[in-house]
PDB file of C-alpha atoms in Angstrom:
ATOM      1  CA  VAL A   1       0.000   0.000   0.000  1.00 93.00           C
ATOM      2  CA  GLY A   2       1.407   3.351  -1.044  1.00 95.00           C
ATOM      3  CA  ALA A   3       0.208   5.926   1.464  1.00 94.00           C
ATOM      4  CA  ASP A   4       3.532   7.758   1.440  1.00 95.00           C
ATOM      5  CA  GLY A   5       2.570  11.145   0.072  1.00 93.00           C
ATOM      6  CA  VAL A   6       2.939  13.099  -3.120  1.00 92.00           C
ATOM      7  CA  PHE A   7       6.555  11.933  -3.643  1.00 94.00           C
ATOM      8  CA  SER A   8       5.555   8.295  -3.121  1.00 95.00           C
ATOM      9  CA  MET A   9       8.259   5.661  -3.474  1.00 95.00           C
ATOM     10  CA  VAL A  10       5.620   2.956  -3.864  1.00 95.00           C
ATOM     11  CA  ARG A  11       4.094   4.747  -6.828  1.00 94.00           C
ATOM     12  CA  LYS A  12       7.399   4.503  -8.695  1.00 92.00           C
ATOM     13  CA  TYR A  13       6.982   0.723  -8.767  1.00 90.00           C
ATOM     14  CA  THR A  14       3.809   1.231 -10.811  1.00 90.00           C
ATOM     15  CA  GLY A  15       5.746   3.211 -13.401  1.00 91.00           C
ATOM     16  CA  GLN A  16       3.949   6.491 -12.687  1.00 93.00           C
ATOM     17  CA  SER A  17       5.786   9.771 -12.266  1.00 91.00           C
ATOM     18  CA  THR A  18       5.261  12.477  -9.642  1.00 91.00           C
ATOM     19  CA  PRO A  19       2.093  14.497 -10.386  1.00 90.00           C
ATOM     20  CA  LYS A  20       2.032  18.272 -10.753  1.00 87.00           C
ATOM     21  CA  CYS A  21       2.211  19.929  -7.363  1.00 89.00           C
ATOM     22  CA  ALA A  22       0.872  23.024  -5.657  1.00 88.00           C
ATOM     23  CA  ILE A  23       2.741  24.577  -2.751  1.00 91.00           C
ATOM     24  CA  GLY A  24       1.533  26.285   0.413  1.00 92.00           C
ATOM     25  CA  VAL A  25       2.932  27.760   3.625  1.00 95.00           C
ATOM     26  CA  SER A  26       1.047  28.711   6.783  1.00 95.00           C
ATOM     27  CA  GLY A  27       1.621  29.890  10.334  1.00 96.00           C
ATOM     28  CA  ILE A  28      -0.142  31.090  13.476  1.00 96.00           C
ATOM     29  CA  SER A  29      -0.331  34.820  14.192  1.00 96.00           C
ATOM     30  CA  ARG A  30      -1.967  36.834  16.967  1.00 92.00           C
ATOM     31  CA  ASN A  31      -1.531  40.233  15.399  1.00 87.00           C
ATOM     32  CA  ILE A  32      -4.088  40.329  12.598  1.00 93.00           C
ATOM     33  CA  ASP A  33      -6.359  43.365  12.315  1.00 93.00           C
ATOM     34  CA  ARG A  34      -9.412  41.586  10.898  1.00 94.00           C
ATOM     35  CA  ASP A  35     -12.870  40.626  12.112  1.00 94.00           C
ATOM     36  CA  MET A  36     -12.639  37.196  13.779  1.00 93.00           C
ATOM     37  CA  ASP A  37     -16.215  36.360  12.798  1.00 92.00           C
ATOM     38  CA  TYR A  38     -15.089  35.787   9.225  1.00 91.00           C
ATOM     39  CA  CYS A  39     -12.694  33.639   7.194  1.00 90.00           C
ATOM     40  CA  TYR A  40     -10.797  35.447   4.459  1.00 92.00           C
ATOM     41  CA  MET A  41      -9.548  34.103   1.128  1.00 87.00           C
ATOM     42  CA  ILE A  42      -7.787  36.706  -1.005  1.00 88.00           C
ATOM     43  CA  LEU A  43      -7.278  36.102  -4.713  1.00 83.00           C
ATOM     44  CA  ASN A  44      -4.953  38.823  -5.917  1.00 83.00           C
ATOM     45  CA  ASN A  45      -2.075  38.478  -8.354  1.00 81.00           C
ATOM     46  CA  ASP A  46      -0.259  41.314  -6.578  1.00 85.00           C
ATOM     47  CA  ILE A  47      -0.069  39.085  -3.498  1.00 89.00           C
ATOM     48  CA  ILE A  48       0.476  35.725  -5.180  1.00 87.00           C
ATOM     49  CA  LYS A  49       0.019  34.445  -8.701  1.00 85.00           C
ATOM     50  CA  HIS A  50      -2.229  31.460  -9.455  1.00 84.00           C
ATOM     51  CA  GLY A  51      -3.207  31.061  -5.818  1.00 86.00           C
ATOM     52  CA  TYR A  52      -4.607  32.817  -2.789  1.00 88.00           C
ATOM     53  CA  ALA A  53      -3.796  34.095   0.664  1.00 93.00           C
ATOM     54  CA  TRP A  54      -5.919  33.091   3.641  1.00 93.00           C
ATOM     55  CA  PHE A  55      -6.722  34.339   7.118  1.00 95.00           C
ATOM     56  CA  PHE A  56      -8.702  31.821   9.191  1.00 95.00           C
ATOM     57  CA  PRO A  57      -9.630  32.777  12.771  1.00 95.00           C
ATOM     58  CA  LYS A  58      -8.987  30.402  15.660  1.00 94.00           C
ATOM     59  CA  LYS A  59      -9.907  30.859  19.331  1.00 91.00           C
ATOM     60  CA  ASP A  60      -7.394  33.605  20.075  1.00 92.00           C
ATOM     61  CA  SER A  61      -5.187  33.626  16.985  1.00 95.00           C
ATOM     62  CA  TRP A  62      -5.196  33.305  13.200  1.00 96.00           C
ATOM     63  CA  ASN A  63      -4.075  30.642  10.765  1.00 96.00           C
ATOM     64  CA  ILE A  64      -2.592  32.633   7.890  1.00 96.00           C
ATOM     65  CA  GLY A  65      -0.755  31.635   4.759  1.00 95.00           C
ATOM     66  CA  VAL A  66      -0.395  31.556   0.998  1.00 94.00           C
ATOM     67  CA  GLY A  67      -0.726  28.784  -1.549  1.00 91.00           C
ATOM     68  CA  SER A  68      -0.188  28.637  -5.281  1.00 89.00           C
ATOM     69  CA  LEU A  69      -0.102  26.422  -8.345  1.00 84.00           C
ATOM     70  CA  ASP A  70       2.855  28.497  -9.575  1.00 82.00           C
ATOM     71  CA  GLN A  71       6.050  27.247  -7.916  1.00 82.00           C
ATOM     72  CA  GLN A  72       8.240  29.472 -10.070  1.00 83.00           C
ATOM     73  CA  HIS A  73       7.170  32.731  -8.401  1.00 82.00           C
ATOM     74  CA  PHE A  74       6.161  31.340  -5.026  1.00 91.00           C
ATOM     75  CA  LYS A  75       9.292  32.157  -3.011  1.00 91.00           C
ATOM     76  CA  GLU A  76       9.230  35.838  -3.942  1.00 92.00           C
ATOM     77  CA  ALA A  77       5.529  36.119  -3.079  1.00 93.00           C
ATOM     78  CA  PHE A  78       5.935  34.266   0.210  1.00 95.00           C
ATOM     79  CA  ASP A  79       8.943  36.357   1.269  1.00 94.00           C
ATOM     80  CA  ASP A  80       6.881  39.501   0.737  1.00 95.00           C
ATOM     81  CA  PHE A  81       3.855  38.049   2.569  1.00 95.00           C
ATOM     82  CA  LYS A  82       5.764  36.861   5.632  1.00 93.00           C
ATOM     83  CA  SER A  83       7.547  40.215   6.019  1.00 94.00           C
ATOM     84  CA  LYS A  84       4.172  41.778   6.864  1.00 94.00           C
ATOM     85  CA  TYR A  85       3.129  39.446   9.702  1.00 94.00           C
ATOM     86  CA  VAL A  86       4.542  38.163  12.983  1.00 92.00           C
ATOM     87  CA  VAL A  87       4.572  34.356  13.007  1.00 94.00           C
ATOM     88  CA  ASP A  88       6.661  32.110  15.281  1.00 88.00           C
ATOM     89  CA  THR A  89       7.010  29.219  12.836  1.00 93.00           C
ATOM     90  CA  TRP A  90       6.043  28.845   9.210  1.00 96.00           C
ATOM     91  CA  LYS A  91       5.157  25.370   7.972  1.00 95.00           C
ATOM     92  CA  GLY A  92       4.833  24.400   4.339  1.00 92.00           C
ATOM     93  CA  GLY A  93       4.386  21.514   1.996  1.00 88.00           C
ATOM     94  CA  CYS A  94       3.467  20.309  -1.470  1.00 89.00           C
ATOM     95  CA  GLY A  95       0.241  18.691  -2.573  1.00 88.00           C
ATOM     96  CA  PRO A  96      -0.765  17.130  -5.878  1.00 90.00           C
ATOM     97  CA  PHE A  97      -2.519  19.249  -8.470  1.00 86.00           C
ATOM     98  CA  SER A  98      -3.542  16.464 -10.802  1.00 86.00           C
ATOM     99  CA  LYS A  99      -6.301  14.178 -11.918  1.00 89.00           C
ATOM    100  CA  PRO A 100      -6.378  10.995  -9.797  1.00 91.00           C
ATOM    101  CA  LEU A 101      -3.697   8.574 -10.920  1.00 93.00           C
ATOM    102  CA  LYS A 102      -3.998   4.856 -11.616  1.00 93.00           C
ATOM    103  CA  LEU A 103      -4.748   3.573  -8.112  1.00 93.00           C
ATOM    104  CA  SER A 104      -4.043  -0.135  -8.403  1.00 89.00           C
ATOM    105  CA  ASN A 105      -1.654  -2.423 -10.220  1.00 85.00           C
ATOM    106  CA  LYS A 106      -1.794  -6.134  -9.347  1.00 82.00           C
ATOM    107  CA  ASN A 107      -1.079  -6.153  -5.604  1.00 84.00           C
ATOM    108  CA  ILE A 108       0.045  -2.504  -5.341  1.00 90.00           C
ATOM    109  CA  PHE A 109      -2.462   0.120  -4.183  1.00 93.00           C
ATOM    110  CA  LEU A 110      -2.176   3.909  -3.857  1.00 95.00           C
ATOM    111  CA  VAL A 111      -4.114   6.044  -1.417  1.00 95.00           C
ATOM    112  CA  GLY A 112      -4.196   9.745  -0.515  1.00 94.00           C
ATOM    113  CA  ASP A 113      -1.657  12.131  -2.026  1.00 94.00           C
ATOM    114  CA  ALA A 114       0.260   9.184  -3.446  1.00 94.00           C
ATOM    115  CA  GLY A 115      -2.656   8.588  -5.819  1.00 94.00           C
ATOM    116  CA  ALA A 116      -3.581  12.282  -6.186  1.00 93.00           C
ATOM    117  CA  GLN A 117      -6.900  11.689  -4.434  1.00 93.00           C
ATOM    118  CA  VAL A 118      -7.464  15.376  -3.751  1.00 90.00           C
ATOM    119  CA  ARG A 119     -10.008  18.136  -4.266  1.00 85.00           C
ATOM    120  CA  SER A 120      -7.820  20.398  -6.362  1.00 80.00           C
ATOM    121  CA  ILE A 121      -9.973  23.509  -6.244  1.00 74.00           C
ATOM    122  CA  ALA A 122      -9.530  23.799  -2.465  1.00 72.00           C
ATOM    123  CA  GLY A 123      -6.122  22.158  -2.176  1.00 72.00           C
ATOM    124  CA  ALA A 124      -7.723  19.692   0.235  1.00 77.00           C
ATOM    125  CA  GLY A 125      -6.803  16.048   0.656  1.00 83.00           C
ATOM    126  CA  ASN A 126      -7.436  15.056   4.279  1.00 88.00           C
ATOM    127  CA  PHE A 127     -11.120  14.237   3.887  1.00 89.00           C
ATOM    128  CA  THR A 128     -10.716  12.388   0.595  1.00 92.00           C
ATOM    129  CA  SER A 129      -7.743  10.443   1.985  1.00 93.00           C
ATOM    130  CA  ILE A 130      -9.773   9.247   4.982  1.00 94.00           C
ATOM    131  CA  ILE A 131     -12.589   8.011   2.752  1.00 94.00           C
ATOM    132  CA  SER A 132     -10.124   6.450   0.310  1.00 94.00           C
ATOM    133  CA  GLY A 133      -8.289   4.689   3.146  1.00 95.00           C
ATOM    134  CA  LYS A 134     -11.567   3.200   4.374  1.00 95.00           C
ATOM    135  CA  ILE A 135     -12.443   1.955   0.876  1.00 94.00           C
ATOM    136  CA  LEU A 136      -9.013   0.365   0.479  1.00 94.00           C
ATOM    137  CA  ALA A 137      -9.112  -1.181   3.964  1.00 94.00           C
ATOM    138  CA  ASP A 138     -12.491  -2.767   3.235  1.00 93.00           C
ATOM    139  CA  THR A 139     -11.134  -4.116  -0.052  1.00 90.00           C
ATOM    140  CA  ILE A 140      -8.041  -5.618   1.583  1.00 90.00           C
ATOM    141  CA  ILE A 141     -10.126  -7.185   4.380  1.00 90.00           C
ATOM    142  CA  LYS A 142     -12.301  -8.800   1.746  1.00 87.00           C
ATOM    143  CA  PHE A 143      -9.229 -10.263   0.021  1.00 84.00           C
ATOM    144  CA  SER A 144      -7.749 -11.428   3.333  1.00 85.00           C
ATOM    145  CA  LYS A 145     -10.717 -13.721   4.026  1.00 82.00           C
ATOM    146  CA  LYS A 146      -9.464 -15.909   1.175  1.00 78.00           C
ATOM    147  CA  ASP A 147      -5.787 -15.594   2.181  1.00 76.00           C
ATOM    148  CA  PHE A 148      -5.284 -13.137  -0.684  1.00 73.00           C
ATOM    149  CA  SER A 149      -5.616 -15.989  -3.190  1.00 66.00           C
ATOM    150  CA  GLU A 150      -7.962 -13.797  -5.231  1.00 68.00           C
ATOM    151  CA  ILE A 151      -6.815 -10.198  -5.532  1.00 68.00           C
ATOM    152  CA  HIS A 152      -8.888  -8.176  -7.957  1.00 68.00           C
ATOM    153  CA  SER A 153      -6.941  -4.916  -8.066  1.00 71.00           C
ATOM    154  CA  LYS A 154      -9.607  -3.149 -10.123  1.00 83.00           C
ATOM    155  CA  GLU A 155     -12.201  -3.557  -7.366  1.00 87.00           C
ATOM    156  CA  TYR A 156     -10.621  -0.820  -5.241  1.00 90.00           C
ATOM    157  CA  SER A 157     -10.404   1.584  -8.193  1.00 90.00           C
ATOM    158  CA  LYS A 158     -13.979   0.855  -9.243  1.00 91.00           C
ATOM    159  CA  THR A 159     -15.369   1.436  -5.747  1.00 92.00           C
ATOM    160  CA  TRP A 160     -13.321   4.611  -5.292  1.00 92.00           C
ATOM    161  CA  ASN A 161     -14.358   6.011  -8.663  1.00 92.00           C
ATOM    162  CA  GLY A 162     -17.982   5.511  -7.731  1.00 91.00           C
ATOM    163  CA  ALA A 163     -17.521   7.378  -4.455  1.00 91.00           C
ATOM    164  CA  LEU A 164     -15.055  10.171  -5.229  1.00 92.00           C
ATOM    165  CA  GLY A 165     -13.605   9.837  -8.708  1.00 91.00           C
ATOM    166  CA  LYS A 166     -16.099  12.088 -10.475  1.00 90.00           C
ATOM    167  CA  ILE A 167     -15.780  14.811  -7.833  1.00 89.00           C
ATOM    168  CA  CYS A 168     -11.971  14.862  -7.896  1.00 90.00           C
ATOM    169  CA  ARG A 169     -11.752  14.882 -11.679  1.00 91.00           C
ATOM    170  CA  ARG A 170     -14.368  17.617 -12.014  1.00 89.00           C
ATOM    171  CA  GLU A 171     -12.581  19.825  -9.506  1.00 86.00           C
ATOM    172  CA  TYR A 172      -9.269  19.306 -11.293  1.00 87.00           C
ATOM    173  CA  TYR A 173     -10.755  20.692 -14.517  1.00 88.00           C
ATOM    174  CA  LEU A 174     -12.452  23.536 -12.634  1.00 83.00           C
ATOM    175  CA  THR A 175      -9.119  24.420 -11.040  1.00 81.00           C
ATOM    176  CA  TYR A 176      -7.466  24.479 -14.450  1.00 80.00           C
ATOM    177  CA  VAL A 177     -10.153  26.896 -15.694  1.00 83.00           C
ATOM    178  CA  LEU A 178      -9.716  29.024 -12.563  1.00 78.00           C
ATOM    179  CA  LYS A 179      -5.975  29.153 -13.176  1.00 76.00           C
ATOM    180  CA  GLN A 180      -6.607  30.667 -16.595  1.00 80.00           C
ATOM    181  CA  ILE A 181      -9.123  33.151 -15.155  1.00 78.00           C
ATOM    182  CA  MET A 182      -6.642  34.244 -12.473  1.00 74.00           C
ATOM    183  CA  LYS A 183      -4.277  35.556 -15.128  1.00 75.00           C
ATOM    184  CA  ASN A 184      -6.642  38.498 -15.600  1.00 75.00           C
ATOM    185  CA  ASP A 185      -7.582  40.502 -12.487  1.00 74.00           C
ATOM    186  CA  ARG A 186     -10.714  41.983 -14.095  1.00 78.00           C
ATOM    187  CA  LEU A 187     -11.999  38.600 -15.210  1.00 79.00           C
ATOM    188  CA  LEU A 188     -11.139  37.138 -11.793  1.00 73.00           C
ATOM    189  CA  TYR A 189     -13.101  39.856  -9.991  1.00 76.00           C
ATOM    190  CA  PHE A 190     -16.107  39.319 -12.234  1.00 78.00           C
ATOM    191  CA  SER A 191     -16.034  35.528 -11.759  1.00 73.00           C
ATOM    192  CA  VAL A 192     -15.638  35.649  -7.965  1.00 70.00           C
ATOM    193  CA  SER A 193     -18.405  38.261  -7.712  1.00 75.00           C
ATOM    194  CA  ARG A 194     -20.765  36.017  -9.650  1.00 72.00           C
ATOM    195  CA  LEU A 195     -19.872  33.003  -7.510  1.00 66.00           C
ATOM    196  CA  ALA A 196     -20.394  35.014  -4.325  1.00 67.00           C
ATOM    197  CA  LYS A 197     -23.940  35.818  -5.462  1.00 70.00           C
ATOM    198  CA  LEU A 198     -24.698  32.239  -6.515  1.00 62.00           C
ATOM    199  CA  ALA A 199     -23.240  30.479  -3.461  1.00 58.00           C
ATOM    200  CA  PRO A 200     -25.944  31.509  -0.918  1.00 57.00           C
ATOM    201  CA  LYS A 201     -28.654  30.324  -3.311  1.00 56.00           C
ATOM    202  CA  HIS A 202     -26.867  27.006  -3.794  1.00 44.00           C
ATOM    203  CA  PHE A 203     -26.449  26.308  -0.072  1.00 45.00           C
ATOM    204  CA  LYS A 204     -30.003  27.405   0.672  1.00 47.00           C
ATOM    205  CA  ALA A 205     -31.250  24.931  -1.930  1.00 49.00           C
ATOM    206  CA  GLN A 206     -28.989  22.134  -0.667  1.00 42.00           C
ATOM    207  CA  TYR A 207     -29.313  22.596   3.086  1.00 37.00           C
TER     208      TYR A 207
END
């Protein structure tokens, strides 16, 4: 089982290369002059290209940071961002920005970032990894009851595709479209404004 992250060693045995990656850095700050009743996501090419900055309130502090699909200009943007805020420790990492990869090959299985099982538009992989891990565990338990004499590697992929595959692929394509929109500040403003008006209607209809 390859559950060893975006730079998975197990994945290499399947002949698949490392997927495209996004990068993000965050830290905890107590000196943010913003309303703690709100979360802030700032899409602005002057702050960071092909990404966003965030300010998420906690009990008595803020989780702040920047993330981007553009690794080339990330360091310069992050250096400028961190010079404006007091943070004890910055923590960063890479996550896959890719369609889900081939998840099974004979008796090798990939889960989480190793298989690019992420929601690209939000840069989120924890929730999808938990669900994917449960699906894989159930599949392995099923095989174990017959001493692994019958391993149908496609069963895991088929079950996962039914649960999350469509969502992850759709969000990958939406993220690609968003990346193109973010190249133009005027078009970005128009798109985000439209989404902001549509979102309340969507959640009201759903919940």
